[in-house]
Structure formats: C-alpha cells, structure tokens
Amino acid sequence: MLLPSIKSQPQPVRTIGIVGLGLIGGCLALDLKQLGYPVYGVARRSATVTAALEMGIVTQAECDLALLSQADLVFVCTPMALIVPTVQRLIEHLPASAIVTDVGSVKGDIVTAATAICPNFVGGHPMAGKAESGIAAAEAGLFRKRPYVVTPIETTQLAAVDQVVAIASQLGAQVHISTPAAHDQAVAAISHLPVMVSSSLIHTCLSESDTHVKMLAQQLASSGFCDTSRVGGGNPELGTMMAQFNRPALLKALQQYQHQLDTVIELIESEQWEALEQRLIVAQQKRPKYL
Amino acid sequence: MLLPSIKSQPQPVRTIGIVGLGLIGGCLALDLKQLGYPVYGVARRSATVTAALEMGIVTQAECDLALLSQADLVFVCTPMALIVPTVQRLIEHLPASAIVTDVGSVKGDIVTAATAICPNFVGGHPMAGKAESGIAAAEAGLFRKRPYVVTPIETTQLAAVDQVVAIASQLGAQVHISTPAAHDQAVAAISHLPVMVSSSLIHTCLSESDTHVKMLAQQLASSGFCDTSRVGGGNPELGTMMAQFNRPALLKALQQYQHQLDTVIELIESEQWEALEQRLIVAQQKRPKYL
C-alpha cells in the first residue's frame, strides 16, 4: 500500500486534460466542455488539434503535453499500446496532485504499469462506441446510460477513484467498480470471445470444400447467420488488439467455450435429445440476464 | 429411375391441399387462395379448422384427409416427425397423379422415405418464419423474396418439380434447386450450427465460477453479445429438432467449426498476431457474401 504524500493528494477537479482526440477523446471533450469544465486537448497530429478547436469541443488544444501543466484530471485516450508510454511522458508535465485515468478496453497490465509510474492513476473503461472512428465522429451523450468500469487496485487512492467516478457519473454513465482482473475476464467473455466465436463461424462456412454447398449456404443464409456472424466480421485490427492485450483472459474464455461446445457435440453424438433441449432451455431462460 | 406410368403423370395444378394449418400452412393457404386457387385445408384439431374457415384463408377445411381426394398438389406442413407418417396416411385419399410436397427444414431422410411411399413427392423448404407460431400468426406474403429450396432426387419426376417450382415462384419466393444432401449441409452451416455456437457462448458465461466476474459480465454485455447470443437463446424445441433431424450434417459442421476454433486458439497461444488479423480480415471481407 503506497502512502500518499500530502503533496500528491488529489484536488477537486476543476480543469480537465485529454490526450488523444479520437472518437472517445473527442466525445469526452465535447460532453465535459458542455458540463462547464475547461478542457485542454492534446493530439499527435496538428490537423486533429485544428479540428478540435474548429468544432469548439476544447478550450485549448496543442500537440504538446506541456499544455496540461494545470490539469487536475487527465484522460489518456490513445490506442492501447500507447497508454503506458503516454503516462510516462505525461507525468513530468503534470502537478503532483493530478489524477490520470485511461479509457483502454483491457485493464490488467496497463493499470499495474501506469500506477507504478503515477500513483494517482485510476484505470477506466467507458464501454461506448460507434462504427465510425476519429474526432469527426464525436457526438454528445455517447456515454449516457452506458457502462463505465473503474478499476482501482490496492494502492489506488480512494479520493482519486471518487473523482473519476464522479466525472463518469456526470457523463450519465452507469459506473461499475471492479478489479482489473475481473474486468478483463468479464469483457473476455462478453466482448472478445464473441469475436472469435463469430469469426470462426464465418471461416467454417468459407472452408466448405463442396462448391455447391458453399454457394447454396451463401444464398440461404438469413437473419440468424447475419446476427451470429456480425462481430466476427467487424474491425480486424480491433479484434487482434483485444486478443493481444487480453490474451490470458481470452484464452481462458476460449477453453471454457471449447468445453461447452464439446458437451453439445457429445449430446448430439449420443442422441441425448432431452439433455440437449434442457441446455437450450437454460440458454433461453438465462440470456435475458445479459441484455 | 422410376418410370412414371401415364396414370401417375402430374396434371397442371388447379386445386391445392394443405395438411397442417400452423404458421407455414396458414400462410401458404392465405397466399394461394389470394392467388385464386381453391385451397382445401386439413388440421388435426377442429378449433384450427374453425379458425381457418373464420379467417377465410381456405375454401374448405376438415379434420379428415379424405377432403383432399380432388387435390392436384398437397403441401404437408406438419411438424417434421409427422411428415412421412402423414404422406403414408394421405396417399390412399389422393388421385394417383397428385403431387405431394412438404415444408420440412431438413430434407435427406424425409425425401427418401416419402418418395418411396409417393413417387410424385417433391421435397421443399420455404425458408421463412416469424417469432409467433400457429394459424393466428398467418400473414400474407411471408414467402416473398425469401429462399424456397426444392430438393428433387434422381427418381423425382421433372413435371412434378416444375409445378412445385411454379407455385413457389407465384408466392414470390426465390427458388433454389438442390439435392437433399447439399441442402442439409448448407442449412447445417448457416442455420443449425449458429444455434449451437451461440447457445454455447451463453453457457460459457453461465459457467463462470467467479461470482463477481459472472455478475459483471451480465452488467457489461452489450449489442455484440446480444447479437451473437440471439439464436442460441431461441426456441429450444426447434433447436433440438434441428439437431435430431439433421444430426450427421450438423455434427460434420460442428467438427469443422471446432477445427476453425482450434486454429484461432493456436494463433493466440503462439501470439501470431499478423496471422490472426489476416483471418479476421478474411472474415470481414467474405461475410457480405452471406448477407
């Protein structure tokens, strides 16, 4: 347990910094500025800085992290691989009391590494998005009624957690508190596993060696196939990144999935129709818990 | 190859019989009567006979198959397990020239058995439906722009196939001709496999032993999980029946699927990120062929 020095005690948030003005960073800027916070944005490309200023979603914007020297709370909204390096570069520019949070969709390693650099780091994952990316797609209210997971660890200061929770609540999000590990296992199951399950369904159809069957399947596929294959046909870069960053949790989920699939195959092979129907009844009855 | 006797040569369809007035039978009756055919309906329950008459979707209806003694073409729209027994009971009431077709969603064994009883049997599968079942849910135009697979075998008379195709076309359906085996393998891949893949995803989440992770997954699950799990949370009786009637084709599809899943797991285990991304790119690029 780190003992926070008085110097590093988080102050009430007055000024917000955002590093990375893509879709999520842009939406955060838009909502927080509308909520009345001064918002300072930092982007890698000057074209993004110009766009943010023209859209009026930031109070000030630059390509230089030095802009954030007065920030009380900084959101790191870069691609996942850049979160920890950004925290590292950022820390020298910030007041010691500043809170740093991120929006990465996998938390374990990032929270450990970022907290080692910055004791006032609080992991976060706002679970919102849309098909388009980039600042041009930013819109107000993206986080409203969407889950926002905050993932403190043992050493995280409660005051810093409270402030990230307060801001997430002001965005209208539904805040959940979780350990990074539980978060990663939960999103592996409901978000990353479906991508692998769904893309494997597409590949099964593509691997059909009988050309007539393959073509017929393409002609007959309907809403059921469309829905089950949707996330498997999504952004390949994003799917790969999820697997890369959430590898152990995803592998565990995939192994649990294989086990469930083996059970279904065994029931069909041994013609245990009542037991199969019972499984499908449970799936039908319990699915609404996830909706 | 059976040589059709002159007596059994199919005649142009003037009068239509429908056995089983559920959703599909009811919709067929409705559309065909609107197209100007006299439609004779036979249902097991007298309440269904009354409903069909009250809805005005049949010319005449009875609980007795003897009603169909003048029918040129009979649709057997019973549950799958009853199709062959119904053809058996039906045949003594029909003119020798009458064509019999069915609407079962698996074709192999049914077509073989029904053709042995009735040489003028033509297997069919109109791929349309809705969430509600029963005659009360019948609506006009259910088959319009939907696939309708006609599955002749070597001994099926071309004239009989032509007449089933002609009626399906008049319903506005998109007609496909296929062998029963190719049909069954195609629907295994795009319709029955997704049910098993999707229900196994739900069971994976339900089998999570860490209560906090399980609860969090329920709270965080979003549109991706919703779509991927939809058909797995569908009608358990229907899912079981598909597995039961299409067992060999579904098991083959499940084994092909297991192989695809093993490949994904291997790529993630061995951290072959470029190869994984390449697979996801192929899935993204090829999925539109199935939409």
XYZ file of N, CA and C in Angstrom, chain B residues 86-277:
576
model
N -47.631 -38.755 -42.295
C -48.759 -38.071 -42.927
C -48.844 -38.432 -44.415
N -47.691 -38.460 -45.093
C -47.682 -38.853 -46.511
C -48.257 -40.265 -46.639
N -47.858 -41.138 -45.724
C -48.357 -42.526 -45.720
C -49.882 -42.577 -45.613
N -50.439 -41.797 -44.680
C -51.895 -41.809 -44.472
C -52.627 -41.096 -45.606
N -51.933 -40.109 -46.173
C -52.534 -39.244 -47.198
C -52.721 -39.971 -48.515
N -51.748 -40.816 -48.863
C -51.634 -41.344 -50.224
C -52.893 -42.074 -50.696
N -53.581 -42.763 -49.766
C -54.770 -43.524 -50.178
C -55.941 -42.626 -50.568
N -55.900 -41.372 -50.100
C -57.015 -40.455 -50.391
C -56.813 -39.679 -51.689
N -55.568 -39.653 -52.199
C -55.242 -38.746 -53.316
C -55.407 -39.409 -54.674
N -55.688 -38.604 -55.709
C -55.583 -39.113 -57.071
C -54.133 -39.549 -57.314
N -53.915 -40.569 -58.138
C -52.553 -41.068 -58.378
C -51.658 -40.002 -58.985
N -52.247 -39.054 -59.675
C -51.447 -38.023 -60.347
C -51.072 -36.877 -59.407
N -51.627 -36.852 -58.185
C -51.394 -35.711 -57.290
C -49.915 -35.622 -56.886
N -49.443 -34.397 -56.804
C -48.085 -34.141 -56.322
C -48.167 -33.872 -54.817
N -47.217 -34.417 -54.084
C -47.140 -34.130 -52.649
C -45.799 -33.446 -52.391
N -45.833 -32.361 -51.649
C -44.592 -31.679 -51.265
C -44.657 -31.383 -49.775
N -43.523 -31.045 -49.181
C -43.506 -30.755 -47.750
C -42.780 -29.441 -47.512
N -42.724 -29.016 -46.252
C -42.050 -27.752 -45.943
C -41.016 -27.960 -44.827
N -40.587 -29.210 -44.644
C -39.650 -29.526 -43.563
C -38.296 -28.863 -43.764
N -37.658 -28.490 -42.666
C -36.403 -27.746 -42.792
C -35.170 -28.647 -42.893
N -35.366 -29.957 -42.851
C -34.294 -30.915 -43.158
C -34.879 -31.873 -44.190
N -34.061 -32.287 -45.173
C -34.667 -32.956 -46.323
C -34.244 -34.411 -46.544
N -33.005 -34.768 -46.244
C -32.466 -36.069 -46.643
C -33.375 -37.257 -46.418
N -33.538 -37.663 -45.159
C -34.320 -38.868 -44.856
C -35.780 -38.724 -45.254
N -36.321 -37.519 -45.086
C -37.739 -37.306 -45.404
C -37.996 -37.540 -46.894
N -37.142 -36.992 -47.745
C -37.350 -37.129 -49.195
C -37.233 -38.604 -49.602
N -36.243 -39.298 -49.072
C -36.072 -40.722 -49.400
C -37.311 -41.517 -48.986
N -37.748 -41.339 -47.746
C -38.876 -42.120 -47.224
C -40.181 -41.734 -47.908
N -40.415 -40.437 -48.103
C -41.686 -40.001 -48.692
C -41.772 -40.393 -50.169
N -40.634 -40.373 -50.881
C -40.636 -40.754 -52.295
C -40.921 -42.244 -52.445
N -40.447 -43.036 -51.486
C -40.711 -44.480 -51.533
C -42.208 -44.763 -51.399
N -42.903 -43.888 -50.672
C -44.353 -44.039 -50.489
C -45.111 -43.435 -51.672
N -44.625 -42.278 -52.132
C -45.347 -41.480 -53.133
C -44.354 -41.012 -54.202
N -44.351 -41.636 -55.378
C -43.366 -41.275 -56.423
C -43.483 -39.813 -56.858
N -44.662 -39.230 -56.684
C -44.828 -37.809 -57.040
C -44.487 -36.879 -55.882
N -43.677 -37.323 -54.957
C -43.255 -36.464 -53.839
C -42.102 -35.579 -54.287
N -42.160 -34.308 -53.894
C -41.083 -33.352 -54.180
C -40.752 -32.652 -52.860
N -39.543 -32.802 -52.400
C -39.159 -32.145 -51.144
C -39.057 -30.633 -51.324
N -39.491 -29.903 -50.325
C -39.405 -28.442 -50.411
C -39.092 -27.829 -49.053
N -38.488 -26.655 -49.047
C -38.185 -25.953 -47.795
C -38.293 -24.451 -48.011
N -39.482 -23.913 -47.716
C -39.625 -22.452 -47.769
C -38.969 -21.854 -46.533
N -37.936 -21.035 -46.721
C -37.164 -20.535 -45.569
C -37.709 -19.192 -45.102
N -38.860 -19.282 -44.473
C -39.489 -18.067 -43.963
C -40.085 -18.414 -42.613
N -40.295 -17.427 -41.806
C -40.885 -17.676 -40.494
C -41.044 -16.379 -39.749
N -41.570 -16.470 -38.566
C -41.629 -15.331 -37.666
C -41.637 -15.867 -36.243
N -41.526 -14.950 -35.290
C -41.409 -15.377 -33.894
C -42.660 -16.132 -33.434
N -43.835 -15.659 -33.832
C -45.083 -16.302 -33.404
C -45.316 -17.581 -34.202
N -46.060 -18.509 -33.626
C -46.415 -19.717 -34.369
C -47.933 -19.859 -34.373
N -48.416 -20.831 -35.126
C -49.856 -21.100 -35.154
C -50.572 -20.307 -36.224
N -51.786 -20.748 -36.525
C -52.570 -20.170 -37.622
C -52.895 -18.698 -37.375
N -53.040 -18.315 -36.103
C -53.409 -16.929 -35.799
C -52.333 -15.952 -36.264
N -51.080 -16.446 -36.411
C -49.975 -15.571 -36.825
C -49.831 -15.503 -38.346
N -50.693 -16.230 -39.063
C -50.579 -16.262 -40.535
C -50.720 -14.856 -41.123
N -49.880 -14.562 -42.103
C -49.944 -13.253 -42.759
C -49.637 -13.436 -44.240
N -50.109 -12.520 -45.052
C -49.875 -12.602 -46.492
C -48.417 -12.274 -46.810
N -47.886 -12.894 -47.846
C -46.568 -12.513 -48.370
C -45.381 -12.966 -47.541
N -45.567 -13.963 -46.652
C -44.445 -14.402 -45.803
C -43.276 -14.948 -46.633
N -43.570 -15.509 -47.803
C -42.534 -16.191 -48.595
C -41.903 -15.276 -49.644
N -42.443 -14.080 -49.774
C -41.975 -13.139 -50.794
C -40.493 -12.803 -50.561
N -39.718 -12.945 -51.624
C -38.274 -12.631 -51.612
C -37.483 -13.488 -50.623
N -38.077 -14.572 -50.131
C -37.376 -15.490 -49.234
C -36.951 -16.715 -50.034
N -35.857 -17.395 -49.625
C -35.461 -18.607 -50.354
C -36.505 -19.721 -50.201
N -36.672 -20.480 -51.258
C -37.545 -21.669 -51.241
C -36.743 -22.751 -51.957
N -36.237 -23.714 -51.185
C -35.381 -24.751 -51.773
C -36.239 -25.942 -52.165
N -36.102 -26.375 -53.404
C -36.804 -27.564 -53.891
C -35.735 -28.630 -54.094
N -35.974 -29.831 -53.526
C -34.905 -30.839 -53.446
C -35.274 -32.153 -54.122
N -35.301 -32.178 -55.466
C -35.595 -33.432 -56.161
C -34.463 -34.439 -55.987
N -34.806 -35.714 -56.147
C -33.762 -36.753 -56.209
C -33.822 -37.377 -57.611
N -32.984 -38.351 -57.860
C -32.886 -38.915 -59.214
C -34.224 -39.387 -59.763
N -35.064 -39.956 -58.883
C -36.316 -40.546 -59.357
C -37.465 -39.547 -59.424
N -37.238 -38.314 -58.950
C -38.342 -37.354 -58.926
C -38.709 -36.936 -60.356
N -40.010 -36.922 -60.632
C -40.448 -36.554 -61.982
C -40.255 -35.065 -62.212
N -39.666 -34.724 -63.341
C -39.409 -33.317 -63.658
C -40.693 -32.495 -63.682
N -41.765 -33.098 -64.211
C -43.032 -32.357 -64.301
C -43.519 -31.960 -62.904
N -43.325 -32.833 -61.927
C -43.735 -32.535 -60.554
C -42.863 -31.426 -59.960
N -41.552 -31.512 -60.224
C -40.636 -30.460 -59.754
C -41.059 -29.111 -60.337
N -41.323 -29.118 -61.657
C -41.705 -27.871 -62.333
C -42.931 -27.234 -61.680
N -43.877 -28.073 -61.294
C -45.109 -27.498 -60.744
C -44.888 -26.945 -59.337
N -44.065 -27.606 -58.539
C -43.751 -27.050 -57.209
C -42.972 -25.737 -57.374
N -42.032 -25.739 -58.315
C -41.258 -24.512 -58.576
C -42.187 -23.394 -59.032
N -43.152 -23.734 -59.891
C -44.079 -22.714 -60.410
C -44.897 -22.091 -59.280
N -45.379 -22.937 -58.364
C -46.179 -22.421 -57.237
C -45.310 -21.572 -56.305
N -44.099 -22.056 -56.022
C -43.190 -21.293 -55.144
C -42.890 -19.928 -55.761
N -42.726 -19.895 -57.089
C -42.455 -18.627 -57.776
C -43.662 -17.696 -57.676
N -44.861 -18.290 -57.779
C -46.069 -17.457 -57.666
C -46.198 -16.852 -56.266
N -45.599 -17.511 -55.273
C -45.603 -16.966 -53.904
C -44.593 -15.822 -53.763
N -43.809 -15.591 -54.822
C -42.810 -14.529 -54.789
C -41.484 -14.971 -54.198
N -41.348 -16.296 -53.942
C -40.122 -16.798 -53.319
C -38.982 -16.878 -54.333
N -37.744 -16.902 -53.811
C -36.566 -17.121 -54.649
C -36.266 -18.617 -54.630
N -36.506 -19.284 -55.747
C -36.426 -20.739 -55.770
C -34.997 -21.211 -56.029
N -34.545 -22.165 -55.222
C -33.250 -22.819 -55.420
C -33.495 -24.308 -55.586
N -32.789 -24.937 -56.528
C -32.874 -26.385 -56.695
C -31.596 -26.994 -56.126
N -31.747 -28.029 -55.312
C -30.579 -28.643 -54.674
C -30.860 -30.109 -54.395
N -29.818 -30.901 -54.257
C -30.026 -32.251 -53.723
C -30.396 -32.111 -52.249
N -31.114 -33.091 -51.702
C -31.404 -33.035 -50.254
C -30.121 -32.946 -49.428
N -29.088 -33.699 -49.808
C -27.854 -33.716 -49.001
C -27.175 -32.346 -48.978
N -27.093 -31.688 -50.145
C -26.447 -30.370 -50.202
C -27.266 -29.356 -49.403
N -28.603 -29.442 -49.535
C -29.468 -28.562 -48.736
C -29.193 -28.733 -47.249
N -29.150 -29.998 -46.810
C -28.993 -30.263 -45.370
C -27.641 -29.779 -44.860
N -26.590 -29.942 -45.692
C -25.270 -29.480 -45.251
C -25.229 -27.953 -45.220
N -25.869 -27.318 -46.194
C -25.880 -25.841 -46.229
C -26.653 -25.279 -45.035
N -27.836 -25.829 -44.743
C -28.588 -25.273 -43.606
C -27.939 -25.641 -42.266
N -27.223 -26.775 -42.239
C -26.452 -27.091 -41.025
C -25.473 -25.952 -40.744
N -24.778 -25.501 -41.789
C -23.743 -24.471 -41.623
C -24.327 -23.106 -41.266
N -25.386 -22.702 -41.945
C -25.841 -21.307 -41.775
C -27.018 -21.173 -40.811
N -27.601 -22.281 -40.412
C -28.774 -22.168 -39.546
C -28.665 -23.004 -38.257
N -28.261 -24.266 -38.377
C -28.251 -25.128 -37.183
C -26.952 -24.971 -36.383
N -25.820 -24.857 -37.074
C -24.547 -24.603 -36.380
C -24.600 -23.307 -35.564
N -25.105 -22.199 -36.139
C -25.177 -20.966 -35.340
C -25.931 -21.138 -34.019
N -26.972 -21.984 -33.991
C -27.712 -22.195 -32.736
C -26.801 -22.817 -31.680
N -25.984 -23.792 -32.093
C -25.112 -24.485 -31.133
C -23.943 -23.584 -30.708
N -23.399 -22.839 -31.674
C -22.299 -21.897 -31.416
C -22.764 -20.812 -30.441
N -23.953 -20.329 -30.684
C -24.495 -19.193 -29.944
C -24.942 -19.620 -28.542
N -25.579 -20.786 -28.421
C -26.005 -21.242 -27.092
C -24.780 -21.621 -26.247
N -23.720 -22.109 -26.891
C -22.503 -22.441 -26.134
C -21.836 -21.175 -25.588
N -22.007 -20.063 -26.291
C -21.489 -18.781 -25.783
C -22.227 -18.403 -24.498
N -23.541 -18.550 -24.509
C -24.326 -18.231 -23.299
C -23.889 -19.148 -22.150
N -23.730 -20.451 -22.445
C -23.335 -21.393 -21.393
C -21.923 -21.113 -20.868
N -21.041 -20.609 -21.716
C -19.695 -20.247 -21.249
C -19.801 -19.156 -20.182
N -20.630 -18.161 -20.447
C -20.785 -17.071 -19.475
C -21.448 -17.582 -18.201
N -22.438 -18.465 -18.359
C -23.140 -19.006 -17.185
C -22.238 -19.895 -16.339
N -21.218 -20.509 -16.974
C -20.368 -21.459 -16.251
C -19.229 -20.770 -15.494
N -19.147 -19.453 -15.581
C -18.093 -18.720 -14.878
C -18.228 -18.954 -13.367
N -17.147 -19.440 -12.750
C -17.237 -19.814 -11.338
C -17.043 -18.623 -10.394
N -16.390 -17.566 -10.867
C -16.188 -16.369 -10.041
C -17.458 -15.513 -10.111
N -18.182 -15.441 -8.997
C -19.482 -14.758 -8.987
C -19.374 -13.292 -9.411
N -18.309 -12.626 -8.968
C -18.168 -11.214 -9.324
C -17.995 -11.054 -10.836
N -17.164 -11.902 -11.433
C -16.944 -11.840 -12.888
C -18.252 -12.134 -13.631
N -18.974 -13.142 -13.136
C -20.239 -13.544 -13.779
C -21.267 -12.407 -13.746
N -21.386 -11.760 -12.594
C -22.327 -10.645 -12.454
C -21.893 -9.461 -13.304
N -20.590 -9.169 -13.276
C -20.080 -8.033 -14.040
C -20.324 -8.258 -15.531
N -20.093 -9.497 -15.991
C -20.329 -9.815 -17.409
C -21.783 -9.536 -17.781
N -22.710 -9.872 -16.867
C -24.127 -9.615 -17.143
C -24.406 -8.121 -17.257
N -23.683 -7.340 -16.431
C -23.916 -5.901 -16.452
C -23.258 -5.222 -17.648
N -22.157 -5.792 -18.131
C -21.398 -5.138 -19.205
C -21.799 -5.612 -20.596
N -22.477 -6.763 -20.685
C -22.813 -7.313 -22.010
C -23.615 -6.301 -22.812
N -23.278 -6.214 -24.091
C -23.825 -5.152 -24.921
C -24.302 -5.711 -26.257
N -24.423 -4.867 -27.258
C -25.007 -5.274 -28.549
C -24.265 -6.440 -29.198
N -22.938 -6.497 -29.029
C -22.168 -7.596 -29.624
C -22.581 -8.940 -29.040
N -22.677 -8.986 -27.703
C -23.109 -10.221 -27.060
C -24.563 -10.521 -27.405
N -25.370 -9.497 -27.435
C -26.800 -9.649 -27.734
C -26.990 -10.324 -29.093
N -26.302 -9.822 -30.108
C -26.455 -10.386 -31.460
C -25.879 -11.795 -31.545
N -24.687 -11.993 -30.973
C -24.031 -13.294 -31.104
C -24.803 -14.379 -30.344
N -25.533 -13.992 -29.314
C -26.245 -14.984 -28.497
C -27.716 -15.137 -28.894
N -28.192 -14.343 -29.858
C -29.638 -14.317 -30.131
C -30.198 -15.695 -30.497
N -29.628 -16.348 -31.526
C -30.239 -17.609 -31.965
C -30.015 -18.724 -30.930
N -28.977 -18.587 -30.107
C -28.736 -19.570 -29.043
C -29.771 -19.472 -27.940
N -30.420 -18.332 -27.827
C -31.474 -18.135 -26.843
C -32.863 -18.298 -27.440
N -32.917 -18.886 -28.639
C -34.199 -19.071 -29.330
C -34.934 -20.329 -28.874
N -35.977 -20.691 -29.622
C -36.856 -21.833 -29.323
C -36.071 -23.145 -29.098
N -36.056 -23.660 -27.846
C -35.258 -24.859 -27.530
C -35.762 -26.113 -28.252
N -37.077 -26.209 -28.414
C -37.682 -27.370 -29.059
C -37.246 -27.430 -30.522
N -37.261 -26.274 -31.161
C -36.867 -26.179 -32.575
C -35.382 -26.519 -32.728
N -34.546 -25.964 -31.851
C -33.110 -26.236 -31.908
C -32.811 -27.720 -31.751
N -33.519 -28.346 -30.814
C -33.311 -29.782 -30.584
C -33.762 -30.589 -31.799
N -34.885 -30.191 -32.383
C -35.422 -30.914 -33.534
C -34.461 -30.831 -34.723
N -33.867 -29.646 -34.914
C -32.887 -29.470 -35.993
C -31.725 -30.455 -35.818
N -31.230 -30.521 -34.567
C -30.097 -31.413 -34.281
C -30.490 -32.868 -34.514
N -31.692 -33.184 -34.117
C -32.196 -34.551 -34.221
C -32.356 -34.961 -35.688
N -32.951 -34.098 -36.482
C -33.239 -34.442 -37.870
C -32.048 -34.227 -38.793
N -31.148 -33.343 -38.417
C -30.010 -33.054 -39.305
C -28.702 -33.473 -38.638
N -28.768 -34.511 -37.821
C -27.641 -34.933 -36.980
C -26.321 -35.099 -37.735
N -26.238 -35.917 -38.800
C -24.926 -36.111 -39.429
C -24.361 -34.814 -40.014
N -25.201 -34.032 -40.687
C -24.709 -32.784 -41.298
C -24.296 -31.785 -40.217
N -25.071 -31.724 -39.131
C -24.729 -30.787 -38.053
C -23.442 -31.217 -37.360
N -23.279 -32.521 -37.125
C -22.037 -32.994 -36.489
C -20.826 -32.679 -37.366
N -20.988 -32.828 -38.680
C -19.894 -32.501 -39.605
C -19.565 -31.001 -39.500
N -20.601 -30.181 -39.477
C -20.390 -28.728 -39.360
C -19.735 -28.380 -38.019
N -20.156 -29.042 -36.946
C -19.582 -28.780 -35.622
C -18.107 -29.174 -35.577
N -17.759 -30.273 -36.252
C -16.354 -30.683 -36.279
C -15.510 -29.687 -37.082
N -16.076 -29.216 -38.212
C -15.366 -28.198 -38.999
C -15.197 -26.921 -38.158
N -16.241 -26.612 -37.391
C -16.182 -25.413 -36.549
C -15.114 -25.553 -35.462
N -15.092 -26.726 -34.825
C -14.069 -26.992 -33.792
C -12.660 -26.776 -34.367
N -12.480 -27.234 -35.595
C -11.179 -27.088 -36.247
C -10.822 -25.602 -36.429
N -11.797 -24.811 -36.857
C -11.563 -23.365 -37.032
C -11.236 -22.707 -35.692
N -11.956 -23.126 -34.652
C -11.731 -22.560 -33.324
C -10.347 -22.947 -32.800
N -9.953 -24.200 -33.029
C -8.616 -24.650 -32.629
C -7.542 -23.787 -33.286
N -7.753 -23.463 -34.556
C -6.785 -22.630 -35.285
C -6.647 -21.261 -34.613
N -7.784 -20.656 -34.275
C -7.764 -19.344 -33.609
C -7.021 -19.436 -32.273
N -7.321 -20.477 -31.506
C -6.676 -20.642 -30.197
C -5.161 -20.800 -30.365
N -4.768 -21.594 -31.339
C -3.331 -21.776 -31.599
C -2.652 -20.450 -31.952
N -3.324 -19.653 -32.780
C -2.730 -18.364 -33.179
C -2.565 -17.446 -31.971
N -3.567 -17.458 -31.077
C -3.493 -16.583 -29.900
C -2.453 -17.131 -28.913
N -2.446 -18.445 -28.719
C -1.449 -19.051 -27.822
C -0.028 -18.738 -28.281
N 0.197 -18.852 -29.586
C 1.559 -18.653 -30.101
C 1.812 -17.191 -30.512
N 0.859 -16.327 -30.162
C 0.992 -14.882 -30.410
C 1.296 -14.546 -31.871
N 0.632 -15.245 -32.781
C 0.795 -14.948 -34.211
C -0.228 -13.883 -34.603
N 0.056 -12.648 -34.212
C -0.943 -11.582 -34.350
C -1.237 -11.220 -35.801
N -0.195 -11.261 -36.647
C -0.458 -10.938 -38.064
C -1.367 -11.977 -38.692
N -1.124 -13.252 -38.371
C -1.964 -14.321 -38.928
C -3.391 -14.223 -38.400
N -3.530 -13.857 -37.120
C -4.871 -13.687 -36.557
C -5.590 -12.538 -37.254
N -4.889 -11.430 -37.434
C -5.511 -10.279 -38.103
C -5.904 -10.649 -39.537
